[in-house]
PDB file of C-alpha atoms in Angstrom:
ATOM      1  CA  UNK S   1       0.000   0.000   0.000  1.00  0.00           C
ATOM      2  CA  UNK S   2       2.015   3.008  -1.185  1.00  0.00           C
ATOM      3  CA  UNK S   3       2.108   6.111   0.982  1.00  0.00           C
ATOM      4  CA  UNK S   4       3.368   9.628   0.385  1.00  0.00           C
ATOM      5  CA  UNK S   5       6.695   8.603   1.885  1.00  0.00           C
ATOM      6  CA  UNK S   6       7.453   5.729  -0.479  1.00  0.00           C
ATOM      7  CA  UNK S   7       8.274   5.267  -4.132  1.00  0.00           C
ATOM      8  CA  UNK S   8       7.978   2.089  -6.221  1.00  0.00           C
ATOM      9  CA  UNK S   9      10.236   1.308  -9.162  1.00  0.00           C
ATOM     10  CA  UNK S  10      10.055  -1.746 -11.427  1.00  0.00           C
ATOM     11  CA  UNK S  11      11.831  -3.725 -14.132  1.00  0.00           C
ATOM     12  CA  UNK S  12      10.442  -6.437 -16.430  1.00  0.00           C
ATOM     13  CA  UNK S  13      12.263  -9.591 -17.539  1.00  0.00           C
ATOM     14  CA  UNK S  14      11.002 -11.939 -20.250  1.00  0.00           C
ATOM     15  CA  UNK S  15      11.839 -15.550 -19.406  1.00  0.00           C
ATOM     16  CA  UNK S  16      10.178 -18.972 -19.462  1.00  0.00           C
ATOM     17  CA  UNK S  17       7.748 -17.569 -22.113  1.00  0.00           C
ATOM     18  CA  UNK S  18       6.254 -15.047 -19.656  1.00  0.00           C
ATOM     19  CA  UNK S  19       7.107 -11.598 -18.277  1.00  0.00           C
ATOM     20  CA  UNK S  20       8.488 -11.346 -14.740  1.00  0.00           C
ATOM     21  CA  UNK S  21       8.191  -8.048 -12.868  1.00  0.00           C
ATOM     22  CA  UNK S  22      10.679  -6.989 -10.190  1.00  0.00           C
ATOM     23  CA  UNK S  23       9.573  -4.186  -7.858  1.00  0.00           C
ATOM     24  CA  UNK S  24      11.522  -2.345  -5.178  1.00  0.00           C
ATOM     25  CA  UNK S  25      10.156   0.186  -2.721  1.00  0.00           C
ATOM     26  CA  UNK S  26      12.245   2.956  -1.232  1.00  0.00           C
ATOM     27  CA  UNK S  27      11.616   5.849   1.096  1.00  0.00           C
ATOM     28  CA  UNK S  28      10.697   9.033  -0.711  1.00  0.00           C
ATOM     29  CA  UNK S  29      13.607  10.731   1.013  1.00  0.00           C
ATOM     30  CA  UNK S  30      15.948   8.419  -0.867  1.00  0.00           C
ATOM     31  CA  UNK S  31      16.714   9.434  -4.425  1.00  0.00           C
ATOM     32  CA  UNK S  32      14.825   7.471  -7.059  1.00  0.00           C
ATOM     33  CA  UNK S  33      18.183   6.953  -8.699  1.00  0.00           C
ATOM     34  CA  UNK S  34      19.302   4.839  -5.747  1.00  0.00           C
ATOM     35  CA  UNK S  35      16.436   2.377  -6.262  1.00  0.00           C
ATOM     36  CA  UNK S  36      17.035   2.407 -10.006  1.00  0.00           C
ATOM     37  CA  UNK S  37      20.697   1.598  -9.390  1.00  0.00           C
ATOM     38  CA  UNK S  38      19.710  -1.388  -7.260  1.00  0.00           C
ATOM     39  CA  UNK S  39      17.331  -2.578  -9.984  1.00  0.00           C
ATOM     40  CA  UNK S  40      19.941  -2.100 -12.687  1.00  0.00           C
ATOM     41  CA  UNK S  41      22.303  -4.288 -10.675  1.00  0.00           C
ATOM     42  CA  UNK S  42      19.915  -7.049  -9.637  1.00  0.00           C
ATOM     43  CA  UNK S  43      17.788  -7.391 -12.791  1.00  0.00           C
ATOM     44  CA  UNK S  44      20.417  -9.012 -15.050  1.00  0.00           C
ATOM     45  CA  UNK S  45      21.368 -11.430 -12.262  1.00  0.00           C
ATOM     46  CA  UNK S  46      17.743 -12.485 -11.846  1.00  0.00           C
ATOM     47  CA  UNK S  47      17.400 -12.752 -15.626  1.00  0.00           C
ATOM     48  CA  UNK S  48      20.426 -15.072 -15.766  1.00  0.00           C
ATOM     49  CA  UNK S  49      19.024 -17.211 -12.959  1.00  0.00           C
ATOM     50  CA  UNK S  50      15.630 -17.553 -14.679  1.00  0.00           C
ATOM     51  CA  UNK S  51      17.362 -18.429 -17.956  1.00  0.00           C
ATOM     52  CA  UNK S  52      19.227 -21.209 -16.138  1.00  0.00           C
ATOM     53  CA  UNK S  53      15.970 -22.456 -14.628  1.00  0.00           C
ATOM     54  CA  UNK S  54      14.405 -22.589 -18.072  1.00  0.00           C
ATOM     55  CA  UNK S  55      17.391 -24.359 -19.603  1.00  0.00           C
ATOM     56  CA  UNK S  56      17.274 -26.954 -16.832  1.00  0.00           C
ATOM     57  CA  UNK S  57      13.552 -27.579 -16.365  1.00  0.00           C
ATOM     58  CA  UNK S  58      11.767 -26.695 -19.604  1.00  0.00           C
ATOM     59  CA  UNK S  59       9.941 -29.721 -21.044  1.00  0.00           C
ATOM     60  CA  UNK S  60      10.037 -27.972 -24.429  1.00  0.00           C
ATOM     61  CA  UNK S  61      13.838 -27.815 -24.778  1.00  0.00           C
ATOM     62  CA  UNK S  62      15.566 -30.940 -26.027  1.00  0.00           C
ATOM     63  CA  UNK S  63      18.720 -30.051 -24.088  1.00  0.00           C
ATOM     64  CA  UNK S  64      17.015 -29.611 -20.693  1.00  0.00           C
ATOM     65  CA  UNK S  65      17.374 -32.064 -17.834  1.00  0.00           C
ATOM     66  CA  UNK S  66      13.609 -32.519 -17.780  1.00  0.00           C
ATOM     67  CA  UNK S  67      13.626 -33.422 -21.490  1.00  0.00           C
ATOM     68  CA  UNK S  68      16.390 -35.932 -20.776  1.00  0.00           C
ATOM     69  CA  UNK S  69      14.323 -37.454 -17.960  1.00  0.00           C
ATOM     70  CA  UNK S  70      11.362 -37.755 -20.302  1.00  0.00           C
ATOM     71  CA  UNK S  71      13.628 -39.772 -22.593  1.00  0.00           C
ATOM     72  CA  UNK S  72      14.536 -42.046 -19.674  1.00  0.00           C
ATOM     73  CA  UNK S  73      17.804 -40.388 -18.662  1.00  0.00           C
ATOM     74  CA  UNK S  74      17.528 -39.517 -14.950  1.00  0.00           C
ATOM     75  CA  UNK S  75      21.258 -38.986 -14.406  1.00  0.00           C
ATOM     76  CA  UNK S  76      20.575 -35.343 -13.419  1.00  0.00           C
ATOM     77  CA  UNK S  77      19.342 -36.674 -10.089  1.00  0.00           C
ATOM     78  CA  UNK S  78      22.923 -37.726  -9.367  1.00  0.00           C
ATOM     79  CA  UNK S  79      25.055 -35.151 -11.181  1.00  0.00           C
ATOM     80  CA  UNK S  80      25.406 -31.343 -11.141  1.00  0.00           C
ATOM     81  CA  UNK S  81      23.769 -29.047 -13.658  1.00  0.00           C
ATOM     82  CA  UNK S  82      23.630 -25.244 -14.057  1.00  0.00           C
ATOM     83  CA  UNK S  83      21.950 -22.842 -11.601  1.00  0.00           C
ATOM     84  CA  UNK S  84      24.806 -21.021  -9.961  1.00  0.00           C
ATOM     85  CA  UNK S  85      26.676 -23.960  -8.630  1.00  0.00           C
ATOM     86  CA  UNK S  86      24.100 -25.128  -6.104  1.00  0.00           C
ATOM     87  CA  UNK S  87      22.626 -27.052  -8.976  1.00  0.00           C
ATOM     88  CA  UNK S  88      24.181 -30.262  -7.846  1.00  0.00           C
ATOM     89  CA  UNK S  89      20.879 -30.579  -6.008  1.00  0.00           C
ATOM     90  CA  UNK S  90      18.573 -28.348  -8.106  1.00  0.00           C
ATOM     91  CA  UNK S  91      17.061 -31.050 -10.305  1.00  0.00           C
ATOM     92  CA  UNK S  92      16.869 -33.431  -7.355  1.00  0.00           C
ATOM     93  CA  UNK S  93      15.351 -30.687  -5.185  1.00  0.00           C
ATOM     94  CA  UNK S  94      12.538 -30.072  -7.656  1.00  0.00           C
ATOM     95  CA  UNK S  95      11.985 -33.797  -8.082  1.00  0.00           C
ATOM     96  CA  UNK S  96      11.717 -34.220  -4.305  1.00  0.00           C
ATOM     97  CA  UNK S  97       9.399 -31.220  -4.006  1.00  0.00           C
ATOM     98  CA  UNK S  98       7.180 -32.610  -6.736  1.00  0.00           C
ATOM     99  CA  UNK S  99       6.957 -35.979  -4.985  1.00  0.00           C
ATOM    100  CA  UNK S 100       6.209 -34.246  -1.679  1.00  0.00           C
ATOM    101  CA  UNK S 101       3.527 -32.195  -3.397  1.00  0.00           C
ATOM    102  CA  UNK S 102       1.965 -35.314  -4.854  1.00  0.00           C
ATOM    103  CA  UNK S 103       1.810 -36.918  -1.407  1.00  0.00           C
ATOM    104  CA  UNK S 104       0.459 -33.795   0.326  1.00  0.00           C
ATOM    105  CA  UNK S 105      -2.286 -33.347  -2.258  1.00  0.00           C
ATOM    106  CA  UNK S 106      -3.401 -36.989  -2.477  1.00  0.00           C
ATOM    107  CA  UNK S 107      -1.997 -37.138  -5.997  1.00  0.00           C
ATOM    108  CA  UNK S 108      -3.968 -34.181  -7.335  1.00  0.00           C
ATOM    109  CA  UNK S 109      -0.690 -32.362  -7.893  1.00  0.00           C
ATOM    110  CA  UNK S 110       1.077 -34.774 -10.199  1.00  0.00           C
ATOM    111  CA  UNK S 111       4.460 -34.107 -11.863  1.00  0.00           C
ATOM    112  CA  UNK S 112       3.386 -36.519 -14.587  1.00  0.00           C
ATOM    113  CA  UNK S 113       1.296 -34.658 -17.170  1.00  0.00           C
ATOM    114  CA  UNK S 114      -0.078 -36.437 -20.223  1.00  0.00           C
ATOM    115  CA  UNK S 115       2.100 -39.425 -19.330  1.00  0.00           C
ATOM    116  CA  UNK S 116       5.426 -37.561 -19.129  1.00  0.00           C
ATOM    117  CA  UNK S 117       7.449 -35.964 -16.330  1.00  0.00           C
ATOM    118  CA  UNK S 118       6.578 -32.273 -16.179  1.00  0.00           C
ATOM    119  CA  UNK S 119       7.339 -30.405 -12.917  1.00  0.00           C
ATOM    120  CA  UNK S 120       6.257 -27.080 -14.436  1.00  0.00           C
ATOM    121  CA  UNK S 121       3.472 -26.761 -11.879  1.00  0.00           C
ATOM    122  CA  UNK S 122       6.025 -26.288  -9.104  1.00  0.00           C
ATOM    123  CA  UNK S 123       9.090 -24.971 -10.937  1.00  0.00           C
ATOM    124  CA  UNK S 124       7.782 -21.473 -11.654  1.00  0.00           C
ATOM    125  CA  UNK S 125       6.687 -20.810  -8.077  1.00  0.00           C
ATOM    126  CA  UNK S 126       9.961 -22.237  -6.780  1.00  0.00           C
ATOM    127  CA  UNK S 127      11.969 -20.107  -9.235  1.00  0.00           C
ATOM    128  CA  UNK S 128      10.191 -16.894  -8.220  1.00  0.00           C
ATOM    129  CA  UNK S 129      10.588 -17.632  -4.501  1.00  0.00           C
ATOM    130  CA  UNK S 130      14.217 -18.642  -4.972  1.00  0.00           C
ATOM    131  CA  UNK S 131      15.000 -15.524  -7.024  1.00  0.00           C
ATOM    132  CA  UNK S 132      13.516 -13.403  -4.246  1.00  0.00           C
ATOM    133  CA  UNK S 133      15.513 -15.244  -1.591  1.00  0.00           C
ATOM    134  CA  UNK S 134      18.790 -14.988  -3.475  1.00  0.00           C
ATOM    135  CA  UNK S 135      18.660 -11.515  -4.965  1.00  0.00           C
ATOM    136  CA  UNK S 136      15.981  -9.346  -3.291  1.00  0.00           C
ATOM    137  CA  UNK S 137      15.900 -10.432   0.344  1.00  0.00           C
ATOM    138  CA  UNK S 138      19.583  -9.450   0.816  1.00  0.00           C
ATOM    139  CA  UNK S 139      18.675  -5.885  -0.225  1.00  0.00           C
ATOM    140  CA  UNK S 140      16.048  -5.773   2.513  1.00  0.00           C
ATOM    141  CA  UNK S 141      18.337  -7.356   5.081  1.00  0.00           C
ATOM    142  CA  UNK S 142      20.961  -4.711   4.316  1.00  0.00           C
ATOM    143  CA  UNK S 143      18.407  -1.896   4.653  1.00  0.00           C
ATOM    144  CA  UNK S 144      18.886  -0.815   1.038  1.00  0.00           C
ATOM    145  CA  UNK S 145      15.137  -0.819   0.256  1.00  0.00           C
ATOM    146  CA  UNK S 146      11.869  -0.915   2.160  1.00  0.00           C
ATOM    147  CA  UNK S 147      10.049  -3.689   0.314  1.00  0.00           C
ATOM    148  CA  UNK S 148      10.669  -6.019  -2.612  1.00  0.00           C
ATOM    149  CA  UNK S 149       8.544  -8.263  -4.812  1.00  0.00           C
ATOM    150  CA  UNK S 150       8.938 -10.403  -7.884  1.00  0.00           C
ATOM    151  CA  UNK S 151       6.172 -12.040  -9.849  1.00  0.00           C
ATOM    152  CA  UNK S 152       5.462 -13.831 -13.084  1.00  0.00           C
ATOM    153  CA  UNK S 153       2.611 -15.811 -14.576  1.00  0.00           C
ATOM    154  CA  UNK S 154       0.284 -15.327 -11.612  1.00  0.00           C
ATOM    155  CA  UNK S 155       2.931 -16.163  -8.973  1.00  0.00           C
ATOM    156  CA  UNK S 156       4.235 -13.388  -6.696  1.00  0.00           C
ATOM    157  CA  UNK S 157       6.651 -13.428  -3.750  1.00  0.00           C
ATOM    158  CA  UNK S 158       6.726 -10.390  -1.481  1.00  0.00           C
ATOM    159  CA  UNK S 159       8.639  -9.174   1.537  1.00  0.00           C
ATOM    160  CA  UNK S 160       8.628  -5.982   3.592  1.00  0.00           C
ATOM    161  CA  UNK S 161      11.292  -4.756   5.981  1.00  0.00           C
ATOM    162  CA  UNK S 162      10.214  -5.323   9.591  1.00  0.00           C
ATOM    163  CA  UNK S 163      10.362  -1.633  10.528  1.00  0.00           C
ATOM    164  CA  UNK S 164       8.178  -0.550   7.589  1.00  0.00           C
ATOM    165  CA  UNK S 165       4.399  -0.179   7.523  1.00  0.00           C
ATOM    166  CA  UNK S 166       4.296  -0.748   3.760  1.00  0.00           C
ATOM    167  CA  UNK S 167       2.068  -3.543   2.394  1.00  0.00           C
ATOM    168  CA  UNK S 168       1.592  -4.928  -1.094  1.00  0.00           C
ATOM    169  CA  UNK S 169      -1.923  -4.853  -2.568  1.00  0.00           C
ATOM    170  CA  UNK S 170      -2.463  -7.531  -5.190  1.00  0.00           C
ATOM    171  CA  UNK S 171      -5.602  -7.919  -7.261  1.00  0.00           C
ATOM    172  CA  UNK S 172      -7.232 -11.285  -7.924  1.00  0.00           C
ATOM    173  CA  UNK S 173      -8.385 -11.153 -11.536  1.00  0.00           C
ATOM    174  CA  UNK S 174     -11.765 -12.320 -12.750  1.00  0.00           C
ATOM    175  CA  UNK S 175     -11.135 -15.275 -15.111  1.00  0.00           C
ATOM    176  CA  UNK S 176     -14.308 -14.395 -17.008  1.00  0.00           C
ATOM    177  CA  UNK S 177     -13.565 -10.675 -17.383  1.00  0.00           C
ATOM    178  CA  UNK S 178      -9.992  -9.536 -17.949  1.00  0.00           C
ATOM    179  CA  UNK S 179     -10.903  -5.979 -16.950  1.00  0.00           C
ATOM    180  CA  UNK S 180     -12.346  -6.904 -13.543  1.00  0.00           C
ATOM    181  CA  UNK S 181     -10.768  -7.587 -10.129  1.00  0.00           C
ATOM    182  CA  UNK S 182     -12.627  -9.940  -7.790  1.00  0.00           C
ATOM    183  CA  UNK S 183     -10.696  -9.412  -4.584  1.00  0.00           C
ATOM    184  CA  UNK S 184      -7.675  -7.537  -3.289  1.00  0.00           C
ATOM    185  CA  UNK S 185      -5.023  -9.301  -1.240  1.00  0.00           C
ATOM    186  CA  UNK S 186      -2.991  -7.164   1.141  1.00  0.00           C
ATOM    187  CA  UNK S 187       0.281  -8.948   1.797  1.00  0.00           C
ATOM    188  CA  UNK S 188       3.561  -8.182   3.546  1.00  0.00           C
ATOM    189  CA  UNK S 189       5.640 -11.369   3.631  1.00  0.00           C
ATOM    190  CA  UNK S 190       4.471 -14.366   1.654  1.00  0.00           C
ATOM    191  CA  UNK S 191       3.547 -15.808  -1.709  1.00  0.00           C
ATOM    192  CA  UNK S 192       0.415 -15.678  -3.826  1.00  0.00           C
ATOM    193  CA  UNK S 193      -0.232 -18.028  -6.735  1.00  0.00           C
ATOM    194  CA  UNK S 194      -3.090 -18.220  -9.205  1.00  0.00           C
ATOM    195  CA  UNK S 195      -3.869 -21.275 -11.275  1.00  0.00           C
ATOM    196  CA  UNK S 196      -6.582 -21.743 -13.847  1.00  0.00           C
ATOM    197  CA  UNK S 197      -7.329 -22.163 -17.507  1.00  0.00           C
ATOM    198  CA  UNK S 198      -8.250 -18.623 -18.542  1.00  0.00           C
ATOM    199  CA  UNK S 199      -4.745 -17.591 -19.611  1.00  0.00           C
ATOM    200  CA  UNK S 200      -2.968 -20.860 -20.425  1.00  0.00           C
ATOM    201  CA  UNK S 201      -5.705 -23.304 -21.394  1.00  0.00           C
ATOM    202  CA  UNK S 202      -5.937 -26.879 -20.124  1.00  0.00           C
ATOM    203  CA  UNK S 203      -2.365 -27.305 -18.845  1.00  0.00           C
ATOM    204  CA  UNK S 204      -3.387 -29.201 -15.680  1.00  0.00           C
ATOM    205  CA  UNK S 205      -4.716 -32.759 -15.512  1.00  0.00           C
ATOM    206  CA  UNK S 206      -8.190 -32.159 -14.067  1.00  0.00           C
ATOM    207  CA  UNK S 207     -10.370 -34.814 -12.463  1.00  0.00           C
ATOM    208  CA  UNK S 208     -13.288 -32.433 -12.137  1.00  0.00           C
ATOM    209  CA  UNK S 209     -14.160 -29.119 -13.776  1.00  0.00           C
ATOM    210  CA  UNK S 210     -16.031 -27.173 -11.101  1.00  0.00           C
ATOM    211  CA  UNK S 211     -13.303 -24.540 -10.552  1.00  0.00           C
ATOM    212  CA  UNK S 212     -12.232 -22.024 -13.182  1.00  0.00           C
ATOM    213  CA  UNK S 213      -9.515 -20.438 -11.049  1.00  0.00           C
ATOM    214  CA  UNK S 214      -7.797 -20.854  -7.680  1.00  0.00           C
ATOM    215  CA  UNK S 215      -5.722 -18.170  -5.977  1.00  0.00           C
ATOM    216  CA  UNK S 216      -3.782 -19.332  -2.921  1.00  0.00           C
ATOM    217  CA  UNK S 217      -1.771 -17.304  -0.404  1.00  0.00           C
ATOM    218  CA  UNK S 218       0.742 -18.984   1.883  1.00  0.00           C
ATOM    219  CA  UNK S 219       4.011 -18.226   3.646  1.00  0.00           C
ATOM    220  CA  UNK S 220       5.995 -19.802   0.791  1.00  0.00           C
ATOM    221  CA  UNK S 221       5.159 -19.263  -2.864  1.00  0.00           C
ATOM    222  CA  UNK S 222       6.363 -22.753  -3.797  1.00  0.00           C
ATOM    223  CA  UNK S 223       3.599 -24.293  -1.704  1.00  0.00           C
ATOM    224  CA  UNK S 224       1.012 -21.679  -2.660  1.00  0.00           C
ATOM    225  CA  UNK S 225       1.690 -22.628  -6.290  1.00  0.00           C
ATOM    226  CA  UNK S 226       1.394 -26.326  -5.449  1.00  0.00           C
ATOM    227  CA  UNK S 227      -1.949 -25.867  -3.672  1.00  0.00           C
ATOM    228  CA  UNK S 228      -3.370 -23.655  -6.441  1.00  0.00           C
ATOM    229  CA  UNK S 229      -2.530 -26.307  -9.038  1.00  0.00           C
ATOM    230  CA  UNK S 230      -3.990 -29.037  -6.829  1.00  0.00           C
ATOM    231  CA  UNK S 231      -7.195 -27.052  -6.332  1.00  0.00           C
ATOM    232  CA  UNK S 232      -7.844 -26.837 -10.065  1.00  0.00           C
ATOM    233  CA  UNK S 233      -7.121 -30.541 -10.459  1.00  0.00           C
ATOM    234  CA  UNK S 234      -9.147 -31.696  -7.446  1.00  0.00           C
ATOM    235  CA  UNK S 235     -12.101 -29.359  -7.451  1.00  0.00           C
ATOM    236  CA  UNK S 236     -13.484 -27.430  -4.509  1.00  0.00           C
ATOM    237  CA  UNK S 237     -14.799 -30.267  -2.332  1.00  0.00           C
ATOM    238  CA  UNK S 238     -11.642 -32.385  -2.378  1.00  0.00           C
ATOM    239  CA  UNK S 239      -9.402 -29.312  -2.109  1.00  0.00           C
ATOM    240  CA  UNK S 240     -11.189 -28.204   1.050  1.00  0.00           C
ATOM    241  CA  UNK S 241     -10.858 -31.728   2.451  1.00  0.00           C
ATOM    242  CA  UNK S 242      -7.112 -31.788   1.739  1.00  0.00           C
ATOM    243  CA  UNK S 243      -6.560 -28.470   3.493  1.00  0.00           C
ATOM    244  CA  UNK S 244      -8.670 -29.539   6.475  1.00  0.00           C
ATOM    245  CA  UNK S 245      -6.464 -32.617   6.958  1.00  0.00           C
ATOM    246  CA  UNK S 246      -3.187 -30.683   6.715  1.00  0.00           C
ATOM    247  CA  UNK S 247      -2.594 -28.886  10.014  1.00  0.00           C
ATOM    248  CA  UNK S 248       0.300 -26.746   8.723  1.00  0.00           C
ATOM    249  CA  UNK S 249      -1.519 -25.477   5.655  1.00  0.00           C
ATOM    250  CA  UNK S 250      -4.774 -25.060   7.553  1.00  0.00           C
ATOM    251  CA  UNK S 251      -3.004 -22.554   9.807  1.00  0.00           C
ATOM    252  CA  UNK S 252      -1.393 -20.453   7.072  1.00  0.00           C
ATOM    253  CA  UNK S 253      -3.251 -20.905   3.789  1.00  0.00           C
ATOM    254  CA  UNK S 254      -5.890 -18.596   2.346  1.00  0.00           C
ATOM    255  CA  UNK S 255      -7.639 -19.047  -0.967  1.00  0.00           C
ATOM    256  CA  UNK S 256     -10.066 -17.416  -3.378  1.00  0.00           C
ATOM    257  CA  UNK S 257     -11.841 -20.016  -5.504  1.00  0.00           C
ATOM    258  CA  UNK S 258     -13.747 -19.021  -8.635  1.00  0.00           C
ATOM    259  CA  UNK S 259     -16.280 -21.626  -9.693  1.00  0.00           C
ATOM    260  CA  UNK S 260     -17.189 -22.369 -13.286  1.00  0.00           C
ATOM    261  CA  UNK S 261     -20.570 -20.734 -12.703  1.00  0.00           C
ATOM    262  CA  UNK S 262     -18.815 -17.475 -11.762  1.00  0.00           C
ATOM    263  CA  UNK S 263     -19.520 -17.589  -8.029  1.00  0.00           C
ATOM    264  CA  UNK S 264     -16.640 -17.008  -5.618  1.00  0.00           C
ATOM    265  CA  UNK S 265     -15.717 -18.870  -2.418  1.00  0.00           C
ATOM    266  CA  UNK S 266     -13.029 -18.049   0.129  1.00  0.00           C
ATOM    267  CA  UNK S 267     -10.941 -20.134   2.514  1.00  0.00           C
ATOM    268  CA  UNK S 268      -9.358 -18.440   5.521  1.00  0.00           C
ATOM    269  CA  UNK S 269      -6.644 -19.898   7.767  1.00  0.00           C
ATOM    270  CA  UNK S 270      -7.630 -21.341  11.125  1.00  0.00           C
ATOM    271  CA  UNK S 271      -5.635 -18.773  13.115  1.00  0.00           C
ATOM    272  CA  UNK S 272      -6.324 -15.780  15.294  1.00  0.00           C
ATOM    273  CA  UNK S 273      -7.141 -12.975  12.808  1.00  0.00           C
ATOM    274  CA  UNK S 274      -5.734 -10.347  15.173  1.00  0.00           C
ATOM    275  CA  UNK S 275      -2.251 -11.873  14.829  1.00  0.00           C
ATOM    276  CA  UNK S 276      -2.011 -11.704  11.052  1.00  0.00           C
ATOM    277  CA  UNK S 277      -1.073  -9.252   8.332  1.00  0.00           C
ATOM    278  CA  UNK S 278      -2.687 -10.560   5.137  1.00  0.00           C
ATOM    279  CA  UNK S 279      -6.257  -9.966   4.134  1.00  0.00           C
ATOM    280  CA  UNK S 280      -8.591 -10.666   1.272  1.00  0.00           C
ATOM    281  CA  UNK S 281     -11.204  -7.987   0.942  1.00  0.00           C
ATOM    282  CA  UNK S 282     -14.505  -7.573  -0.796  1.00  0.00           C
ATOM    283  CA  UNK S 283     -15.513  -4.172   0.662  1.00  0.00           C
ATOM    284  CA  UNK S 284     -14.854  -5.524   4.139  1.00  0.00           C
ATOM    285  CA  UNK S 285     -11.471  -7.129   4.869  1.00  0.00           C
ATOM    286  CA  UNK S 286     -10.708 -10.502   6.442  1.00  0.00           C
ATOM    287  CA  UNK S 287      -7.307 -10.409   8.149  1.00  0.00           C
ATOM    288  CA  UNK S 288      -4.959 -13.338   8.210  1.00  0.00           C
ATOM    289  CA  UNK S 289      -1.457 -14.630   7.355  1.00  0.00           C
ATOM    290  CA  UNK S 290       1.099 -14.098  10.056  1.00  0.00           C
ATOM    291  CA  UNK S 291       3.934 -11.670   9.435  1.00  0.00           C
ATOM    292  CA  UNK S 292       7.085 -13.741   9.017  1.00  0.00           C
ATOM    293  CA  UNK S 293      10.110 -11.529   8.856  1.00  0.00           C
TER     294      UNK S 293
END
């Protein structure tokens, strides 16, 4: 939520076939040039990281490790790849996350799509969260900006410096009307992911078709992305049942579900609303999501 004492500057990167937006917030007393300098420094590093993610995990590139796995070559689980040197575990990390996601969601999140390994449903959220952790969080920790966010393809990771009263306001789009916003999420530290078929078509294996869109907010974007994908696959009834059985997610997760008939349902975390700093509003606001600095 911008105030008269803050300024927001942004850069856009095109990677993984979608635009990614990096935003930094600085105090108005700081020269805009200082924030621009930070963006000029961090943007190419984030762009390089996202390019490495694409080259490693894209199912559409013959030279990617995912493409190799689809051909039966799983050696990337044992050997290093790109991604800044920590890649010795990058492919294995995503594989493990995908298997964990499958177990947590009763198989509704499935890294096998149309009979082939495709971890896309978790890679993008992981990449956005990881880019924030590596390149933007250090700017906040060093006091060089007030807030920072990065988002792409419906997935956004945010963070605000603990001594700031700034908050990000993120609109939940109407899948049936590109000009309309259904809800507004006010978020300090966390991730928000939207999954559906309005923008990308039928890219998720669906066992029911009662939901047109699912927007999930959680502490970590990787898991918000996982749950949003699972919601579209499972449908509202089974998604609610999954969340109810998962004590960790039940305490932190919020969701806006858009049904195929255009009606909207909300899920709020089972926590004390007075202790949280995220809200979904529709005229009146429902507070939740604990501030995790």
